[in-house]
Amino acid sequence: MARIPRIMITGESTAYHVISRTALDGYVMGDVEKDFFVKLLKQKAKIYFTEILGFCVMGNHFHLLVRIIRDGDYTDTDIVDRYKTIYGKDAVLPEDRIDFYRDKWASLSEFVKEIKLGFSRFYNKRHGRRGFFWGDRFKSVVVENGNTLINCLAYIDLNPVRAGIVGRPEDYRWSSIGYHLQNATPDDFLSLDFGLRPFMKHSDEKRLAHYRAFLYETGAVDTGKGAQVDEKVLEKERKKEFKVTRAMRFKYRTRYFTDSGIIGTKVYVANTFQRFKDRYPAKREKIPKPVAGLSGMYSLKRLSEA
């Protein structure tokens, strides 16, 4: 049977749910692989004209909810700036190649292809193997904004709960909700849209609480497929009105006490790095990163990129 052509919408910003599975048996993506996948996703998202709405990296597949930004929302200067990000600030992009990169960096297929290819190379090198890593071509579904989008995002973030890996969605750090709560250094990688921005003129914090309410209430429903959020856990969240408390943020920051390389005040981290900088392969200076939720504390590594 012939393949059905992939549905791609041009001329307007469109959200897609992308799913791709490995070709290997078992759960072959461990912590290191999942960390690298997220790092790679962040790198490519800076180049391509995308808005990352959600993701989840599991042991044998990944989900991605991404909005491809319409053609009219970026200029020739945007193209050149991204080109220099890849090839260096002195790189010159010929004018007759601008349209090529404009099309490429607004392509869902090219975006996913680069992520999958980059990850395959990493995995094969790390495990001393050759050949295909991913199975059939990725699946993609066009997702309407609003109620449909938030339902799709919840479906993605609930994957680790349904699989019985965690009891709370945000306990899984290789997902969008886990990233929102466990990433101590705020950045612009992951959207705080939740499909609610056009309908809720509230702060990011309130939208996050609203999304967590939807996520927990949805996750507590017994679908007959996999596990669900425990009723006791749901009730505790209801009492807190699904707000992210300081105690919760501290809980997810504790990784910094074991994995951050150096932790302390900004001056201490900077000075200690200078003493041992020859041990780090990166040529550029490492700038201490503030650890959100731990007042006055900085770390050498941003753990989401470690």
Coordinates of N, CA and C in Angstrom, one line a residue, residues 68-304:
I68 N 5.4 24.9 14.1 CA 6.2 25.4 13.0 C 5.7 26.8 12.7
I69 N 6.6 27.8 12.8 CA 6.3 29.2 12.6 C 6.1 29.6 11.2
R70 N 5.1 30.3 10.8 CA 4.7 30.6 9.4 C 5.8 31.4 8.8
D71 N 5.9 31.3 7.5 CA 6.9 32.0 6.7 C 7.1 33.4 6.9
G72 N 6.0 34.1 7.1 CA 6.0 35.6 7.2 C 6.5 36.1 8.5
D73 N 6.8 35.2 9.4 CA 7.2 35.7 10.8 C 8.7 35.8 10.9
Y74 N 9.5 35.7 9.9 CA 10.9 35.8 10.0 C 11.5 36.5 8.8
T75 N 12.6 37.2 9.0 CA 13.2 38.0 7.9 C 14.5 37.4 7.4
D76 N 15.1 38.1 6.4 CA 16.4 37.6 5.9 C 17.4 37.7 7.0
T77 N 17.3 38.7 7.8 CA 18.2 38.9 8.9 C 18.1 37.7 9.9
D78 N 16.9 37.2 10.2 CA 16.8 36.1 11.0 C 17.5 34.9 10.4
I79 N 17.4 34.7 9.1 CA 18.1 33.6 8.4 C 19.6 33.7 8.6
V80 N 20.1 34.9 8.4 CA 21.6 35.1 8.4 C 22.0 34.9 9.9
D81 N 21.3 35.4 10.9 CA 21.7 35.2 12.3 C 21.8 33.7 12.6
R82 N 20.8 33.0 12.2 CA 20.9 31.5 12.5 C 22.0 30.8 11.8
Y83 N 22.3 31.3 10.6 CA 23.4 30.7 9.8 C 24.7 31.0 10.6
K84 N 24.9 32.2 11.1 CA 26.1 32.5 11.9 C 26.2 31.7 13.2
T85 N 25.0 31.4 13.8 CA 25.0 30.5 15.0 C 25.6 29.2 14.7
I86 N 25.4 28.7 13.5 CA 25.9 27.4 13.1 C 27.4 27.4 12.7
Y87 N 27.7 28.4 11.8 CA 29.0 28.4 11.1 C 29.9 29.5 11.6
G88 N 29.5 30.2 12.6 CA 30.4 31.2 13.2 C 30.0 32.6 12.8
K89 N 30.4 33.6 13.6 CA 30.0 35.0 13.4 C 30.5 35.6 12.1
D90 N 31.6 35.1 11.6 CA 32.2 35.6 10.4 C 31.8 34.9 9.1
A91 N 30.9 33.9 9.3 CA 30.4 33.2 8.1 C 29.5 34.1 7.3
V92 N 29.6 34.0 6.0 CA 28.9 34.8 5.0 C 27.9 33.9 4.3
L93 N 26.6 34.2 4.3 CA 25.6 33.5 3.6 C 25.3 34.2 2.3
P94 N 25.5 33.5 1.2 CA 25.2 34.1 -0.1 C 23.7 34.4 -0.2
E95 N 23.4 35.5 -0.8 CA 22.0 35.9 -0.9 C 21.1 34.9 -1.6
D96 N 21.7 34.2 -2.6 CA 20.9 33.2 -3.4 C 20.7 31.9 -2.6
R97 N 21.2 31.9 -1.3 CA 21.0 30.7 -0.5 C 20.0 31.0 0.6
I98 N 19.6 32.2 0.8 CA 18.7 32.6 1.9 C 17.4 31.9 1.8
D99 N 16.8 31.8 0.6 CA 15.5 31.2 0.4 C 15.6 29.7 0.7
F100 N 16.8 29.1 0.4 CA 17.0 27.6 0.7 C 16.9 27.4 2.2
Y101 N 17.6 28.2 3.0 CA 17.5 28.0 4.4 C 16.2 28.4 5.0
R102 N 15.5 29.4 4.4 CA 14.2 29.8 4.9 C 13.3 28.6 4.8
D103 N 13.3 27.9 3.7 CA 12.4 26.7 3.5 C 12.9 25.6 4.4
K104 N 14.2 25.4 4.5 CA 14.7 24.3 5.3 C 14.3 24.4 6.8
W105 N 14.6 25.6 7.3 CA 14.4 25.9 8.7 C 12.9 26.1 9.1
A106 N 12.0 26.0 8.1 CA 10.6 26.1 8.4 C 9.9 24.7 8.1
S107 N 10.7 23.7 7.9 CA 10.3 22.4 7.5 C 10.2 21.4 8.7
L108 N 9.1 20.9 9.0 CA 9.0 19.9 10.1 C 9.8 18.7 9.8
S109 N 9.7 18.2 8.5 CA 10.5 17.0 8.2 C 12.0 17.2 8.3
E110 N 12.5 18.4 7.9 CA 13.9 18.6 8.1 C 14.3 18.7 9.6
F111 N 13.5 19.4 10.3 CA 13.7 19.5 11.8 C 13.8 18.2 12.5
V112 N 12.9 17.3 12.2 CA 12.9 16.0 12.9 C 14.0 15.1 12.3
K113 N 14.3 15.2 11.0 CA 15.3 14.5 10.4 C 16.7 14.8 11.1
E114 N 17.0 16.1 11.3 CA 18.2 16.5 11.9 C 18.3 15.9 13.3
I115 N 17.3 16.0 14.1 CA 17.3 15.4 15.4 C 17.5 13.9 15.4
K116 N 16.8 13.2 14.6 CA 17.0 11.8 14.6 C 18.3 11.3 14.0
L117 N 18.8 12.0 13.0 CA 20.2 11.7 12.5 C 21.3 12.0 13.5
G118 N 21.2 13.2 14.2 CA 22.1 13.5 15.2 C 22.2 12.6 16.4
F119 N 21.0 12.1 16.8 CA 20.9 11.2 17.9 C 21.4 9.8 17.4
S120 N 21.1 9.4 16.2 CA 21.6 8.1 15.7 C 23.2 8.0 15.8
R121 N 23.8 9.1 15.3 CA 25.2 9.2 15.3 C 25.8 9.1 16.7
F122 N 25.2 9.8 17.7 CA 25.6 9.8 19.1 C 25.5 8.4 19.6
Y123 N 24.3 7.8 19.4 CA 24.0 6.5 20.0 C 25.0 5.4 19.4
N124 N 25.2 5.4 18.1 CA 26.0 4.4 17.5 C 27.5 4.5 17.9
K125 N 27.9 5.8 18.1 CA 29.3 6.0 18.5 C 29.5 5.6 20.0
R126 N 28.5 5.9 20.8 CA 28.6 5.6 22.2 C 28.5 4.1 22.4
H127 N 27.8 3.4 21.6 CA 27.6 1.9 21.8 C 28.4 1.1 20.8
G128 N 29.2 1.7 20.0 CA 30.1 1.0 19.1 C 29.3 0.1 18.1
R129 N 28.3 0.7 17.5 CA 27.5 0.0 16.6 C 27.3 0.8 15.3
R130 N 26.8 0.1 14.3 CA 26.4 0.8 13.0 C 25.0 0.4 12.6
G131 N 24.5 1.1 11.7 CA 23.2 0.8 11.2 C 22.1 1.7 11.7
F132 N 20.9 1.4 11.3 CA 19.7 2.2 11.7 C 19.4 2.2 13.2
F133 N 19.0 3.3 13.7 CA 18.6 3.3 15.1 C 17.0 3.4 15.2
W134 N 16.5 4.3 14.3 CA 15.0 4.5 14.3 C 14.3 3.6 13.4
G135 N 13.1 3.3 13.7 CA 12.2 2.4 12.9 C 11.7 3.2 11.7
D136 N 10.4 3.0 11.4 CA 9.8 3.6 10.2 C 9.8 5.1 10.4
R137 N 9.4 5.8 9.3 CA 9.4 7.2 9.3 C 8.5 7.7 10.5
F138 N 8.8 8.9 11.0 CA 8.0 9.4 12.1 C 6.6 9.7 11.7
K139 N 5.7 9.6 12.7 CA 4.3 9.9 12.5 C 4.1 11.4 12.9
S140 N 3.2 12.1 12.2 CA 2.9 13.4 12.6 C 1.4 13.7 12.5
V141 N 0.8 14.4 13.4 CA -0.6 14.7 13.4 C -0.7 16.2 13.6
V142 N -1.5 16.9 12.7 CA -1.8 18.3 12.9 C -2.7 18.5 14.1
V143 N -2.4 19.4 15.0 CA -3.1 19.6 16.2 C -3.7 21.1 16.3
E144 N -5.0 21.1 16.5 CA -5.7 22.4 16.6 C -5.3 23.1 17.9
N145 N -5.2 24.4 17.9 CA -5.0 25.2 19.2 C -6.1 25.0 20.2
G146 N -5.8 25.4 21.4 CA -6.9 25.4 22.4 C -7.1 24.1 23.1
N147 N -8.3 23.6 23.2 CA -8.7 22.4 24.0 C -8.0 21.2 23.4
T148 N -7.9 21.1 22.1 CA -7.2 19.9 21.5 C -5.7 19.9 21.8
L149 N -5.1 21.1 21.8 CA -3.6 21.1 22.1 C -3.3 20.8 23.5
I150 N -4.1 21.3 24.5 CA -3.8 21.0 25.9 C -4.1 19.5 26.2
N151 N -5.0 18.9 25.5 CA -5.3 17.5 25.7 C -4.1 16.7 25.1
C152 N -3.6 17.1 24.0 CA -2.5 16.4 23.4 C -1.2 16.5 24.2
L153 N -1.0 17.7 24.8 CA 0.1 18.0 25.7 C 0.1 17.1 26.9
A154 N -1.1 17.0 27.5 CA -1.3 16.2 28.7 C -1.1 14.7 28.4
Y155 N -1.5 14.3 27.2 CA -1.3 12.9 26.8 C 0.2 12.6 26.7
I156 N 1.0 13.6 26.2 CA 2.4 13.4 26.1 C 3.1 13.4 27.5
D157 N 2.7 14.3 28.4 CA 3.3 14.4 29.7 C 2.9 13.3 30.6
L158 N 1.8 12.6 30.3 CA 1.3 11.5 31.1 C 1.9 10.2 30.7
N159 N 2.7 10.1 29.7 CA 3.3 8.9 29.3 C 4.1 8.1 30.4
P160 N 4.9 8.8 31.1 CA 5.7 8.1 32.2 C 4.8 7.6 33.3
V161 N 3.7 8.3 33.6 CA 2.7 7.9 34.6 C 2.0 6.7 34.1
R162 N 1.4 6.7 32.9 CA 0.7 5.6 32.3 C 1.6 4.3 32.3
A163 N 2.9 4.5 32.0 CA 3.9 3.4 32.0 C 4.3 2.9 33.3
G164 N 3.8 3.6 34.4 CA 4.2 3.1 35.7 C 5.6 3.5 36.2
I165 N 6.2 4.4 35.5 CA 7.6 4.8 35.8 C 7.6 5.8 37.0
V166 N 6.6 6.7 37.1 CA 6.5 7.7 38.1 C 5.1 7.9 38.6
G167 N 4.9 8.4 39.8 CA 3.5 8.6 40.3 C 3.0 10.1 40.0
R168 N 4.0 11.0 39.8 CA 3.7 12.4 39.5 C 4.3 12.7 38.2
P169 N 3.6 13.4 37.3 CA 4.1 13.7 36.0 C 5.5 14.4 36.0
E170 N 5.6 15.4 36.9 CA 6.8 16.2 36.9 C 8.0 15.5 37.5
D171 N 7.8 14.3 38.1 CA 9.0 13.5 38.6 C 9.8 13.0 37.4
Y172 N 9.3 13.0 36.2 CA 10.1 12.5 35.1 C 10.7 13.6 34.4
R173 N 12.0 13.8 34.4 CA 12.7 15.0 34.0 C 12.8 15.1 32.5
W174 N 12.6 14.0 31.7 CA 12.7 14.0 30.3 C 11.4 14.3 29.6
S175 N 10.6 15.1 30.2 CA 9.3 15.5 29.7 C 9.1 17.0 29.8
S176 N 8.1 17.5 29.1 CA 8.0 19.0 29.2 C 7.6 19.5 30.6
I177 N 6.7 18.8 31.3 CA 6.3 19.2 32.6 C 7.5 19.0 33.6
G178 N 8.2 17.9 33.4 CA 9.4 17.7 34.2 C 10.5 18.8 34.0
Y179 N 10.6 19.2 32.7 CA 11.6 20.3 32.4 C 11.1 21.6 33.0
H180 N 9.8 21.9 33.0 CA 9.3 23.2 33.6 C 9.7 23.2 35.0
L181 N 9.6 22.2 35.8 CA 9.8 22.2 37.2 C 11.2 21.9 37.6
Q182 N 11.9 21.1 36.9 CA 13.3 20.6 37.3 C 14.4 21.5 36.7
N183 N 14.1 22.2 35.7 CA 15.1 23.1 35.1 C 15.3 24.3 35.9
A184 N 16.5 24.4 36.6 CA 16.7 25.5 37.6 C 17.0 26.8 37.0
T185 N 17.5 26.8 35.7 CA 17.8 28.0 35.1 C 16.8 28.3 34.0
P186 N 16.0 29.3 34.2 CA 15.0 29.7 33.2 C 15.6 30.0 31.8
D187 N 14.9 29.5 30.8 CA 15.4 29.7 29.4 C 14.2 29.8 28.5
D188 N 14.4 30.1 27.3 CA 13.2 30.2 26.4 C 13.1 29.0 25.5
F189 N 13.7 27.9 25.8 CA 13.5 26.7 25.0 C 12.1 26.2 25.0
L190 N 11.4 26.1 26.1 CA 10.1 25.4 26.2 C 9.0 26.5 26.4
S191 N 8.0 26.4 25.5 CA 6.9 27.4 25.6 C 6.1 27.2 26.8
L192 N 5.6 28.3 27.3 CA 4.7 28.3 28.4 C 3.2 28.6 27.9
D193 N 3.0 28.2 26.7 CA 1.7 28.4 26.1 C 0.7 27.5 26.6
F194 N 1.0 26.2 26.6 CA 0.0 25.1 27.0 C -1.3 25.2 26.2
G195 N -1.3 25.8 25.1 CA -2.5 26.0 24.3 C -3.5 26.9 24.9
L196 N -3.0 27.7 25.9 CA -3.9 28.5 26.7 C -3.7 30.0 26.5
R197 N -2.6 30.4 25.9 CA -2.2 31.8 25.8 C -3.3 32.6 25.1
P198 N -3.9 32.2 24.0 CA -4.9 33.0 23.3 C -6.1 33.2 24.2
F199 N -6.3 32.3 25.1 CA -7.6 32.3 25.9 C -7.5 32.7 27.3
M200 N -6.2 32.8 27.8 CA -6.0 33.1 29.2 C -4.9 34.2 29.3
K201 N -5.3 35.4 29.6 CA -4.4 36.6 29.7 C -3.8 36.6 31.1
H202 N -3.3 35.5 31.5 CA -2.7 35.4 32.9 C -1.2 35.3 32.8
S203 N -0.5 35.3 33.9 CA 0.9 35.1 34.0 C 1.3 33.7 33.6
D204 N 2.6 33.5 33.4 CA 3.1 32.1 33.1 C 2.8 31.2 34.3
E205 N 3.0 31.8 35.5 CA 2.8 31.0 36.7 C 1.3 30.5 36.8
K206 N 0.4 31.3 36.5 CA -1.0 30.9 36.6 C -1.4 29.9 35.5
R207 N -0.8 30.1 34.3 CA -1.0 29.1 33.2 C -0.5 27.8 33.6
L208 N 0.7 27.8 34.2 CA 1.3 26.5 34.7 C 0.4 25.8 35.7
A209 N -0.1 26.6 36.6 CA -1.0 26.0 37.6 C -2.3 25.4 37.0
H210 N -2.8 26.2 36.0 CA -4.0 25.7 35.3 C -3.7 24.4 34.5
Y211 N -2.5 24.4 33.9 CA -2.2 23.2 33.1 C -1.9 22.0 34.1
R212 N -1.3 22.2 35.2 CA -1.1 21.1 36.2 C -2.4 20.6 36.7
A213 N -3.4 21.5 36.9 CA -4.7 21.0 37.3 C -5.3 20.1 36.3
F214 N -5.2 20.5 35.0 CA -5.8 19.7 33.9 C -5.0 18.4 33.8
L215 N -3.7 18.5 34.0 CA -2.8 17.3 33.8 C -3.2 16.3 34.9
Y216 N -3.3 16.7 36.2 CA -3.5 15.8 37.3 C -4.9 15.2 37.2
E217 N -5.9 16.1 36.9 CA -7.3 15.6 36.8 C -7.4 14.6 35.7
T218 N -6.8 14.8 34.6 CA -6.8 13.9 33.4 C -6.0 12.6 33.8
G219 N -4.9 12.8 34.4 CA -4.1 11.6 34.8 C -4.7 10.7 35.8
A220 N -5.6 11.2 36.6 CA -6.3 10.4 37.6 C -7.4 9.5 37.0
V221 N -7.8 9.8 35.8 CA -8.9 9.0 35.1 C -8.3 7.6 34.7
D222 N -9.1 6.6 35.1 CA -8.7 5.2 34.7 C -9.1 5.0 33.3
T223 N -8.2 5.0 32.4 CA -8.5 4.8 30.9 C -8.5 3.3 30.6
G224 N -8.1 2.5 31.5 CA -8.0 1.1 31.2 C -6.7 0.7 30.4
K225 N -5.9 1.7 30.2 CA -4.6 1.5 29.6 C -3.5 2.1 30.4
G226 N -2.8 1.3 31.2 CA -1.7 1.7 32.0 C -2.2 2.3 33.4
A227 N -1.2 2.8 34.1 CA -1.5 3.4 35.5 C -2.1 4.8 35.4
Q228 N -2.5 5.3 36.5 CA -3.0 6.6 36.6 C -2.5 7.3 37.9
V229 N -2.7 8.6 37.9 CA -2.3 9.4 39.1 C -3.2 8.9 40.3
D230 N -2.5 8.7 41.4 CA -3.2 8.2 42.6 C -4.2 9.3 43.1
E231 N -5.3 8.9 43.6 CA -6.3 9.8 44.1 C -5.8 10.6 45.3
K232 N -4.9 10.0 46.1 CA -4.4 10.8 47.3 C -3.4 11.9 46.8
V233 N -2.7 11.5 45.8 CA -1.8 12.6 45.2 C -2.6 13.7 44.6
L234 N -3.6 13.3 43.9 CA -4.5 14.3 43.3 C -5.1 15.2 44.3
E235 N -5.6 14.7 45.4 CA -6.2 15.4 46.5 C -5.2 16.4 47.1
K236 N -4.0 16.0 47.3 CA -3.0 16.9 47.8 C -2.7 18.1 46.9
E237 N -2.7 17.8 45.6 CA -2.5 18.9 44.6 C -3.7 19.8 44.6
R238 N -4.9 19.3 44.7 CA -6.1 20.1 44.8 C -6.1 21.1 46.0
K239 N -5.6 20.6 47.1 CA -5.5 21.5 48.3 C -4.5 22.6 48.1
K240 N -3.5 22.4 47.3 CA -2.5 23.4 47.0 C -2.9 24.3 45.8
E241 N -4.1 23.9 45.2 CA -4.6 24.6 44.0 C -3.6 24.5 42.8
F242 N -2.9 23.4 42.9 CA -1.9 23.0 41.8 C -0.8 24.0 41.6
K243 N -0.6 24.8 42.6 CA 0.5 25.8 42.5 C 1.9 25.1 42.8
V244 N 2.9 25.6 42.1 CA 4.2 25.0 42.3 C 4.8 25.7 43.5
T245 N 5.0 25.0 44.6 CA 5.5 25.6 45.9 C 7.0 25.7 45.9
R246 N 7.5 26.4 46.8 CA 9.0 26.5 47.0 C 9.6 25.2 47.4
A247 N 8.9 24.5 48.2 CA 9.3 23.1 48.7 C 9.4 22.2 47.5
M248 N 8.5 22.3 46.5 CA 8.6 21.4 45.3 C 9.8 21.8 44.5
R249 N 10.0 23.1 44.3 CA 11.1 23.5 43.5 C 12.4 23.0 44.1
F250 N 12.5 23.1 45.5 CA 13.7 22.7 46.2 C 13.9 21.2 46.0
K251 N 12.9 20.4 46.0 CA 13.0 19.0 45.8 C 13.6 18.6 44.5
Y252 N 13.2 19.4 43.4 CA 13.8 19.1 42.1 C 15.1 19.7 41.9
R253 N 15.6 20.6 42.8 CA 16.9 21.2 42.7 C 18.0 20.4 43.4
T254 N 17.6 19.4 44.1 CA 18.6 18.6 44.9 C 19.6 17.9 44.0
R255 N 19.3 17.7 42.7 CA 20.3 17.2 41.8 C 21.6 18.0 41.7
Y256 N 21.4 19.3 42.0 CA 22.5 20.2 41.9 C 23.6 19.9 43.0
F257 N 23.2 19.3 44.1 CA 24.1 18.9 45.1 C 25.0 17.7 44.8
T258 N 24.6 17.0 43.7 CA 25.4 15.8 43.3 C 25.9 15.9 41.9
D259 N 25.3 16.7 41.0 CA 25.6 16.6 39.6 C 26.1 17.9 39.0
S260 N 26.2 19.0 39.7 CA 26.5 20.3 39.1 C 27.9 20.6 38.9
G261 N 28.9 19.8 39.4 CA 30.3 20.1 39.2 C 30.8 21.0 40.3
I262 N 30.3 22.2 40.4 CA 30.6 23.1 41.5 C 29.3 23.8 41.9
I263 N 29.1 24.0 43.2 CA 27.9 24.7 43.6 C 28.3 25.6 44.8
G264 N 27.7 26.8 44.8 CA 28.0 27.8 45.9 C 27.6 29.2 45.4
T265 N 28.2 30.2 46.0 CA 27.9 31.6 45.6 C 28.5 31.8 44.2
K266 N 28.1 32.9 43.5 CA 28.6 33.1 42.2 C 30.1 33.3 42.1
V267 N 30.6 34.0 43.1 CA 32.1 34.2 43.2 C 32.8 32.9 43.4
Y268 N 32.3 32.1 44.3 CA 33.0 30.8 44.6 C 33.0 29.9 43.4
V269 N 31.9 29.8 42.7 CA 31.8 28.9 41.5 C 32.8 29.4 40.4
A270 N 32.8 30.8 40.2 CA 33.7 31.3 39.2 C 35.1 31.1 39.5
N271 N 35.5 31.4 40.8 CA 36.9 31.3 41.2 C 37.4 29.8 41.1
T272 N 36.5 28.9 41.6 CA 36.9 27.5 41.6 C 37.1 27.0 40.2
F273 N 36.2 27.4 39.3 CA 36.3 27.0 37.9 C 37.7 27.4 37.3
Q274 N 38.1 28.6 37.6 CA 39.4 29.1 37.1 C 40.5 28.3 37.5
R275 N 40.4 27.7 38.7 CA 41.5 26.8 39.3 C 41.6 25.5 38.5
F276 N 40.5 25.1 38.0 CA 40.4 23.7 37.4 C 40.0 23.8 35.9
K277 N 40.0 24.9 35.3 CA 39.5 25.1 33.9 C 40.2 24.2 32.9
D278 N 41.4 23.8 33.1 CA 42.1 23.0 32.2 C 41.6 21.6 32.1
R279 N 40.7 21.2 33.1 CA 40.1 19.9 33.1 C 38.9 19.8 32.2
Y280 N 38.4 21.0 31.8 CA 37.2 21.0 31.0 C 37.5 21.2 29.5
P281 N 36.9 20.3 28.7 CA 37.2 20.4 27.2 C 36.7 21.6 26.5
A282 N 35.7 22.3 27.0 CA 35.1 23.5 26.3 C 36.1 24.6 26.4
K283 N 36.2 25.3 25.2 CA 37.2 26.4 25.1 C 36.6 27.7 25.8
R284 N 35.3 27.8 25.7 CA 34.8 29.1 26.2 C 34.6 29.1 27.7
E285 N 34.6 30.2 28.3 CA 34.5 30.4 29.7 C 33.1 29.8 30.2
K286 N 33.1 29.2 31.3 CA 31.8 28.8 31.9 C 31.3 29.8 32.9
I287 N 30.1 30.3 32.7 CA 29.5 31.3 33.5 C 28.6 30.6 34.6
P288 N 28.8 31.0 35.9 CA 27.9 30.4 36.9 C 26.5 30.6 36.6
K289 N 25.7 29.6 36.8 CA 24.2 29.6 36.5 C 23.5 29.7 37.8
P290 N 22.5 30.7 37.9 CA 21.7 30.7 39.2 C 20.8 29.5 39.3
V291 N 20.7 29.0 40.5 CA 19.8 27.9 40.7 C 18.5 28.4 41.3
A292 N 17.4 28.5 40.4 CA 16.1 29.0 40.8 C 15.6 28.2 42.0
G293 N 15.1 28.9 43.0 CA 14.5 28.2 44.1 C 15.5 28.1 45.3
L294 N 16.8 28.3 45.0 CA 17.8 28.3 46.0 C 18.5 29.6 46.0
S295 N 18.0 30.5 46.9 CA 18.4 31.9 46.8 C 19.9 32.1 47.0
G296 N 20.5 32.8 46.1 CA 21.9 33.2 46.1 C 22.9 32.0 45.8
M297 N 22.3 30.9 45.2 CA 23.1 29.8 44.9 C 23.3 29.6 43.4
Y298 N 24.6 29.3 43.0 CA 24.9 29.1 41.6 C 25.6 27.8 41.4
S299 N 25.5 27.3 40.1 CA 26.2 26.1 39.8 C 27.0 26.2 38.5
L300 N 28.0 25.3 38.3 CA 28.8 25.4 37.2 C 28.1 24.9 35.9
K301 N 27.2 23.9 36.1 CA 26.5 23.3 35.0 C 25.0 23.6 35.1
R302 N 24.5 23.8 33.9 CA 23.0 23.9 33.8 C 22.6 22.4 33.5
L303 N 22.0 21.8 34.5 CA 21.8 20.3 34.4 C 21.0 19.9 33.2
S304 N 20.1 20.7 32.7 CA 19.3 20.2 31.6 C 20.2 20.1 30.3

